[in-house]
Short mmCIF file of C-alpha atoms and ligand atoms in Angstrom, two decimals:
data_model
loop_
_atom_site.label_atom_id
_atom_site.label_comp_id
_atom_site.label_asym_id
_atom_site.label_seq_id
_atom_site.Cartn_x
_atom_site.Cartn_y
_atom_site.Cartn_z
CA UNK A 1 63.65 144.75 56.30
CA UNK A 2 64.88 142.18 58.75
CA UNK A 3 68.46 142.05 59.91
CA UNK A 4 70.57 140.75 57.10
CA UNK A 5 73.40 138.32 57.74
CA UNK A 6 75.98 137.65 55.07
CA UNK A 7 73.79 135.34 53.00
CA UNK A 8 70.57 137.27 53.11
CA UNK A 9 72.53 140.50 52.50
CA UNK A 10 73.73 138.95 49.23
CA UNK A 11 70.13 138.51 48.15
CA UNK A 12 69.05 141.99 49.15
CA UNK A 13 72.06 143.92 47.86
CA UNK A 14 73.51 141.82 45.02
CA UNK A 15 76.86 143.31 44.09
CA UNK A 16 79.75 142.32 41.92
CA UNK A 17 83.25 143.66 42.37
CA UNK A 18 82.36 146.67 40.27
CA UNK A 19 80.70 148.16 43.29
CA UNK A 20 80.63 151.93 43.60
CA UNK A 21 83.58 154.09 44.59
CA UNK A 22 83.07 157.15 46.77
CA UNK A 23 85.51 160.03 47.31
CA UNK A 24 85.83 160.64 51.05
CA UNK A 25 85.28 164.14 52.37
CA UNK A 26 88.55 165.71 53.54
CA UNK A 27 87.92 169.07 55.18
CA UNK A 28 90.28 171.72 53.77
CA UNK A 29 91.21 169.52 50.77
CA UNK A 30 88.28 168.04 48.82
CA UNK A 31 86.27 171.21 48.15
CA UNK A 32 84.49 171.69 44.83
CA UNK A 33 87.64 172.84 43.05
CA UNK A 34 89.59 169.74 44.11
CA UNK A 35 86.71 167.41 43.27
CA UNK A 36 86.27 168.84 39.78
CA UNK A 37 89.97 168.88 38.91
CA UNK A 38 90.51 165.38 40.29
CA UNK A 39 87.56 163.96 38.36
CA UNK A 40 88.78 165.61 35.14
CA UNK A 41 92.25 164.03 35.43
CA UNK A 42 91.45 160.76 37.19
CA UNK A 43 87.85 159.78 36.44
CA UNK A 44 86.34 156.80 38.22
CA UNK A 45 84.56 157.96 41.35
CA UNK A 46 80.80 157.40 41.34
CA UNK A 47 79.91 159.69 44.22
CA UNK A 48 81.39 162.57 46.19
CA UNK A 49 80.76 163.93 49.69
CA UNK A 50 81.34 167.51 50.78
CA UNK A 51 83.45 168.16 53.86
CA UNK A 52 81.10 168.86 56.77
CA UNK A 53 78.85 171.86 57.24
CA UNK A 54 78.44 172.57 60.92
CA UNK A 55 76.71 175.94 61.09
CA UNK A 56 73.29 177.05 60.02
CA UNK A 57 74.66 180.35 58.69
CA UNK A 58 76.93 179.50 55.76
CA UNK A 59 79.91 181.70 54.93
CA UNK A 60 80.66 182.84 51.37
CA UNK A 61 83.21 180.10 50.79
CA UNK A 62 80.75 177.43 51.87
CA UNK A 63 78.00 178.90 49.71
CA UNK A 64 80.26 178.88 46.63
CA UNK A 65 81.33 175.34 47.36
CA UNK A 66 77.85 173.90 47.75
CA UNK A 67 76.16 175.84 44.93
CA UNK A 68 74.98 173.92 41.85
CA UNK A 69 77.30 175.95 39.57
CA UNK A 70 80.40 174.58 41.28
CA UNK A 71 79.21 170.99 41.16
CA UNK A 72 77.83 170.39 37.67
CA UNK A 73 77.36 166.79 36.65
CA UNK A 74 78.79 165.45 39.88
CA UNK A 75 76.77 163.14 42.15
CA UNK A 76 77.39 164.97 45.41
CA UNK A 77 76.11 164.42 48.94
CA UNK A 78 76.39 167.32 51.39
CA UNK A 79 77.56 166.36 54.87
CA UNK A 80 76.21 167.81 58.11
CA UNK A 81 78.01 167.86 61.47
CA UNK A 82 75.52 168.53 64.25
CA UNK A 83 74.06 167.11 67.45
CA UNK A 84 71.16 169.56 67.54
CA UNK A 85 68.07 168.32 65.75
CA UNK A 86 66.86 171.83 64.97
CA UNK A 87 70.16 172.83 63.33
CA UNK A 88 70.38 169.57 61.42
CA UNK A 89 66.88 170.05 60.01
CA UNK A 90 67.57 173.65 59.06
CA UNK A 91 70.76 172.76 57.17
CA UNK A 92 69.06 169.76 55.51
CA UNK A 93 66.27 172.06 54.31
CA UNK A 94 68.82 174.43 52.76
CA UNK A 95 70.43 171.48 51.02
CA UNK A 96 67.06 170.49 49.64
CA UNK A 97 66.54 174.05 48.42
CA UNK A 98 69.84 173.75 46.54
CA UNK A 99 68.49 170.66 44.80
CA UNK A 100 70.31 167.91 46.71
CA UNK A 101 68.46 164.64 47.16
CA UNK A 102 70.06 163.34 50.37
CA UNK A 103 72.32 164.43 53.22
CA UNK A 104 75.01 162.63 55.17
CA UNK A 105 75.44 162.91 58.94
CA UNK A 106 79.01 163.05 60.25
CA UNK A 107 79.46 160.79 63.29
CA UNK A 108 83.15 160.22 62.76
CA UNK A 109 85.11 163.46 63.09
CA UNK A 110 87.70 162.85 65.87
CA UNK A 111 88.96 166.43 66.24
CA UNK A 112 89.03 167.54 69.89
CA UNK A 113 87.21 170.80 69.25
CA UNK A 114 84.37 168.88 67.56
CA UNK A 115 84.07 165.96 70.00
CA UNK A 116 84.26 168.23 73.07
CA UNK A 117 80.90 169.63 71.94
CA UNK A 118 79.47 166.12 71.56
CA UNK A 119 79.54 166.26 67.78
CA UNK A 120 81.14 163.91 65.24
CA UNK A 121 82.57 160.84 66.99
CA UNK A 122 81.94 162.69 70.30
CA UNK A 123 78.26 161.79 69.84
CA UNK A 124 79.15 158.06 69.97
CA UNK A 125 79.86 158.26 73.72
CA UNK A 126 76.13 158.47 74.37
CA UNK A 127 73.98 156.10 72.28
CA UNK A 128 70.84 157.16 74.18
CA UNK A 129 71.34 160.80 73.20
CA UNK A 130 72.07 159.62 69.65
CA UNK A 131 68.79 157.69 69.67
CA UNK A 132 66.86 160.78 70.83
CA UNK A 133 68.51 162.83 68.10
CA UNK A 134 67.46 160.34 65.41
CA UNK A 135 63.96 160.16 66.90
CA UNK A 136 63.70 163.94 66.43
CA UNK A 137 65.08 164.14 62.90
CA UNK A 138 63.90 160.88 61.31
CA UNK A 139 60.35 161.91 60.45
CA UNK A 140 60.99 165.61 59.99
CA UNK A 141 64.08 165.52 57.78
CA UNK A 142 63.31 167.01 54.36
CA UNK A 143 65.86 164.63 52.80
CA UNK A 144 66.87 160.98 53.29
CA UNK A 145 69.80 160.61 55.68
CA UNK A 146 72.91 158.49 55.30
CA UNK A 147 75.49 158.21 58.09
CA UNK A 148 79.29 158.20 58.14
CA UNK A 149 80.50 156.78 61.43
CA UNK A 150 83.46 155.61 63.45
CA UNK A 151 82.83 152.57 65.63
CA UNK A 152 82.99 154.22 69.04
CA UNK A 153 84.73 156.76 71.21
CA UNK A 154 87.36 155.05 73.37
CA UNK A 155 86.49 151.38 73.23
CA UNK A 156 84.45 149.05 71.06
CA UNK A 157 81.98 147.98 73.74
CA UNK A 158 79.26 150.42 72.61
CA UNK A 159 79.45 149.52 68.90
CA UNK A 160 76.54 147.02 69.00
CA UNK A 161 74.41 149.61 70.78
CA UNK A 162 75.39 152.36 68.35
CA UNK A 163 74.63 150.12 65.36
CA UNK A 164 71.29 149.18 66.93
CA UNK A 165 70.41 152.91 66.97
CA UNK A 166 71.15 153.21 63.24
CA UNK A 167 69.10 150.07 62.59
CA UNK A 168 66.06 151.55 64.37
CA UNK A 169 65.83 154.50 61.95
CA UNK A 170 65.56 154.84 58.17
CA UNK A 171 69.28 155.39 57.63
CA UNK A 172 69.65 154.95 53.87
CA UNK A 173 73.30 153.94 53.89
CA UNK A 174 75.96 153.41 56.55
CA UNK A 175 79.57 154.35 55.81
CA UNK A 176 81.82 152.77 58.45
CA UNK A 177 85.37 153.90 59.16
CA UNK A 178 86.35 151.17 61.63
CA UNK A 179 88.40 153.23 64.06
CA UNK A 180 87.60 154.69 67.47
CA UNK A 181 87.77 158.42 68.11
CA UNK A 182 90.82 157.78 70.31
CA UNK A 183 92.55 155.90 67.47
CA UNK A 184 92.60 159.18 65.51
CA UNK A 185 94.42 158.09 62.31
CA UNK A 186 96.95 155.73 63.92
CA UNK A 187 97.79 152.56 61.98
CA UNK A 188 95.48 149.66 62.61
CA UNK A 189 91.90 149.19 61.44
CA UNK A 190 89.38 147.33 63.59
CA UNK A 191 88.15 144.84 61.00
CA UNK A 192 86.19 142.79 63.54
CA UNK A 193 83.97 145.80 64.17
CA UNK A 194 83.40 146.20 60.44
CA UNK A 195 82.60 142.48 60.17
CA UNK A 196 80.07 142.96 62.99
CA UNK A 197 78.36 145.70 60.95
CA UNK A 198 78.45 143.47 57.86
CA UNK A 199 76.54 140.83 59.78
CA UNK A 200 74.17 143.10 61.66
CA UNK A 201 73.48 146.36 59.81
CA UNK A 202 70.12 146.35 58.09
CA UNK A 203 70.96 149.01 55.52
CA UNK A 204 73.49 149.11 52.63
CA UNK A 205 77.03 149.32 53.97
CA UNK A 206 80.08 151.21 52.72
CA UNK A 207 83.67 150.51 53.80
CA UNK A 208 86.08 153.38 54.46
CA UNK A 209 89.65 153.45 55.76
CA UNK A 210 93.28 152.96 54.66
CA UNK A 211 92.67 151.93 51.05
CA UNK A 212 96.04 152.87 49.57
CA UNK A 213 96.58 150.25 46.86
CA UNK A 214 94.42 148.22 44.46
CA UNK A 215 95.32 145.22 46.64
CA UNK A 216 93.80 146.93 49.71
CA UNK A 217 90.62 147.45 47.67
CA UNK A 218 90.53 143.85 46.44
CA UNK A 219 91.04 142.52 49.96
CA UNK A 220 87.98 144.41 51.21
CA UNK A 221 85.67 143.47 48.33
CA UNK A 222 86.77 139.84 48.53
CA UNK A 223 86.07 139.63 52.23
CA UNK A 224 82.88 141.72 52.09
CA UNK A 225 81.44 141.15 48.61
CA UNK A 226 78.03 142.59 49.38
CA UNK A 227 78.94 146.06 50.54
CA UNK A 228 77.53 148.82 48.35
CA UNK A 229 80.67 150.88 47.93
CA UNK A 230 84.21 151.58 49.03
CA UNK A 231 85.08 155.14 50.08
CA UNK A 232 88.63 156.39 49.58
CA UNK A 233 90.26 159.54 50.96
CA UNK A 234 93.97 159.88 51.67
CA UNK A 235 94.82 157.00 49.29
CA UNK A 236 94.20 159.22 46.24
CA UNK A 237 96.54 161.88 47.65
CA UNK A 238 99.30 159.33 48.21
CA UNK A 239 98.65 157.78 44.79
CA UNK A 240 96.50 160.01 42.56
CA UNK A 241 96.17 157.22 39.98
CA UNK A 242 94.71 154.79 42.51
CA UNK A 243 91.17 155.17 41.26
CA UNK A 244 92.25 154.30 37.71
CA UNK A 245 94.31 151.34 38.93
CA UNK A 246 91.26 149.96 40.72
CA UNK A 247 89.41 150.18 37.41
CA UNK A 248 92.28 148.32 35.70
CA UNK A 249 94.27 151.26 34.25
CA UNK A 250 98.08 151.40 34.52
CA UNK A 251 99.57 153.41 37.40
CA UNK A 252 99.71 157.19 36.92
CA UNK A 253 103.15 158.39 35.78
CA UNK A 254 104.84 161.64 36.80
CA UNK A 255 103.50 163.40 33.69
CA UNK A 256 99.89 162.63 34.66
CA UNK A 257 100.52 163.75 38.25
CA UNK A 258 102.26 166.93 37.07
CA UNK A 259 99.36 167.81 34.76
CA UNK A 260 96.88 167.27 37.57
CA UNK A 261 98.86 169.42 40.02
CA UNK A 262 99.43 172.16 37.42
CA UNK A 263 95.71 172.32 36.76
CA UNK A 264 94.99 172.38 40.49
CA UNK A 265 97.51 175.19 40.93
CA UNK A 266 96.07 177.23 38.04
CA UNK A 267 92.50 176.88 39.22
CA UNK A 268 93.35 177.60 42.84
CA UNK A 269 95.35 180.65 41.83
CA UNK A 270 92.44 181.89 39.71
CA UNK A 271 90.24 181.69 42.83
CA UNK A 272 92.70 182.63 45.61
CA UNK A 273 95.87 184.63 46.12
CA UNK A 274 99.35 183.10 46.15
CA UNK A 275 99.59 182.18 49.84
CA UNK A 276 96.35 180.15 50.15
CA UNK A 277 97.14 178.50 46.80
CA UNK A 278 100.55 177.44 48.13
CA UNK A 279 98.94 176.23 51.34
CA UNK A 280 96.51 173.99 49.43
CA UNK A 281 99.25 172.50 47.27
CA UNK A 282 101.57 171.87 50.21
CA UNK A 283 98.77 170.08 52.03
CA UNK A 284 98.47 167.63 49.12
CA UNK A 285 102.23 167.18 49.08
CA UNK A 286 102.23 166.13 52.75
CA UNK A 287 100.64 162.91 51.43
CA UNK A 288 102.18 162.79 47.95
CA UNK A 289 105.76 163.18 49.22
CA UNK A 290 105.98 159.51 50.23
CA UNK A 291 106.17 158.58 46.53
CA UNK A 292 109.41 160.52 46.15
CA UNK A 293 111.78 159.49 48.96
CA UNK A 294 114.78 160.16 46.68
CA UNK A 295 113.88 163.87 46.46
CA UNK A 296 114.37 164.91 50.10
CA UNK A 297 116.17 168.14 49.14
CA UNK A 298 113.54 169.31 46.63
CA UNK A 299 110.70 168.33 48.97
CA UNK A 300 112.27 170.51 51.65
CA UNK A 301 112.45 173.39 49.14
CA UNK A 302 108.85 172.78 48.13
CA UNK A 303 107.55 172.92 51.71
CA UNK A 304 109.66 176.04 52.43
CA UNK A 305 108.43 177.85 49.28
CA UNK A 306 106.94 181.28 49.94
CA UNK A 307 106.29 182.05 46.27
CA UNK A 308 104.56 179.97 43.62
CA UNK A 309 107.69 180.17 41.45
CA UNK A 310 109.78 178.52 44.18
CA UNK A 311 107.13 175.83 44.54
CA UNK A 312 107.00 175.28 40.77
CA UNK A 313 110.79 174.91 40.48
CA UNK A 314 110.92 172.29 43.25
CA UNK A 315 107.86 170.39 41.96
CA UNK A 316 109.29 170.38 38.40
CA UNK A 317 112.46 168.58 39.56
CA UNK A 318 110.54 166.04 41.65
CA UNK A 319 108.07 165.28 38.86
CA UNK A 320 110.43 165.39 35.85
C1 FMN B 1 92.46 166.22 56.61
C2 FMN B 1 91.23 165.36 56.82
C3 FMN B 1 89.97 165.95 56.77
C4 FMN B 1 88.81 165.17 56.96
N1 FMN B 1 87.57 165.77 56.87
C5 FMN B 1 86.44 165.00 57.00
C6 FMN B 1 85.13 165.57 56.88
O1 FMN B 1 84.94 166.77 56.65
N2 FMN B 1 84.07 164.73 57.02
C7 FMN B 1 84.23 163.38 57.27
O2 FMN B 1 83.25 162.65 57.38
N3 FMN B 1 85.45 162.83 57.37
C8 FMN B 1 86.55 163.59 57.23
N4 FMN B 1 87.78 163.01 57.31
C9 FMN B 1 87.87 161.54 57.40
C10 FMN B 1 87.93 160.91 56.01
O3 FMN B 1 86.76 161.18 55.27
C11 FMN B 1 88.11 159.38 56.10
O4 FMN B 1 87.06 158.84 56.86
C12 FMN B 1 89.43 159.00 56.74
O5 FMN B 1 90.50 159.76 56.22
C13 FMN B 1 89.72 157.50 56.53
O6 FMN B 1 89.69 157.17 55.17
P1 FMN B 1 91.03 157.12 54.26
O7 FMN B 1 92.00 156.21 54.98
O8 FMN B 1 90.57 156.56 52.94
O9 FMN B 1 91.55 158.51 54.17
C14 FMN B 1 88.93 163.77 57.19
C15 FMN B 1 90.22 163.19 57.23
C16 FMN B 1 91.35 163.96 57.05
C17 FMN B 1 92.71 163.30 57.09
#
């Protein structure tokens, strides 16, 4: 396929506004339990991605999370974080053995411990090494590869070169989070870099980053009508009903949010002890709390809770 500018892209990937919606992988949050409970309460995502797998030897938690039993009826793409072709191929083979039909390569993680080893967005510093990596895995990979990428490490100058690498290989889909590694999650999205990908990527494109309202979603699909999908992460933690709102449903009320959180609590507590269950719930509340600025006192109690009962009492007042 030749390079597709805006017009030719429209012919190759005709899309209406009902393009697909992907749940972003959030390490420590969107494991199988979260994905299942979220989908049961707020249906509307078309595809899910696991948080990254970075080691060839999986631990028990990872094995439970990736197994078919935990992911029934859910279109799920496992994500791999690696800069070693051999490791990538080994993990991809295991994913194939589990029955998955594609894998996603993480080239976006900005965490210092990851990038220091040249993985995630750390790999974007060296497009030549990235090219060699793709050259090694492209023909040997047991499964088709999609990529989730940031647009560079510390400046945008390498973005055209990085994109040219992806264009040289059979990358099935490119998910772009238009921030640099050094941007971390600071406000400000580099839309020009996304527009550059829209003009120059020769594979289906997915937008990811800072979709927090239906208006944010509409702005992206209006400006880039021929992307394949929009991927949303933190937006559904700040507003759990966002996915429904995008599909035209009314905003989620406190009752719907309470039922979702209660279910999440029950299922987490069935799988883990009290402390890790509390930890998971508090992590979600770090995002959700912005909806309830009038409940400063109860939010403080919720974050200080050492027992599930204390958590429940605080959450009940906030969500009444
Ligand atoms: C806590 C946390 C964990 C994340 N874990 C992953 C991950 O495992 N793999 C990945 O590709 N991106 C990961 N990301 C990045 C998100 O998938 C997404 O690209 C980013 O949050 C921007 O999208 P959003 O504004 O819709 O959240 C993580 C982000 C956060 C905040």
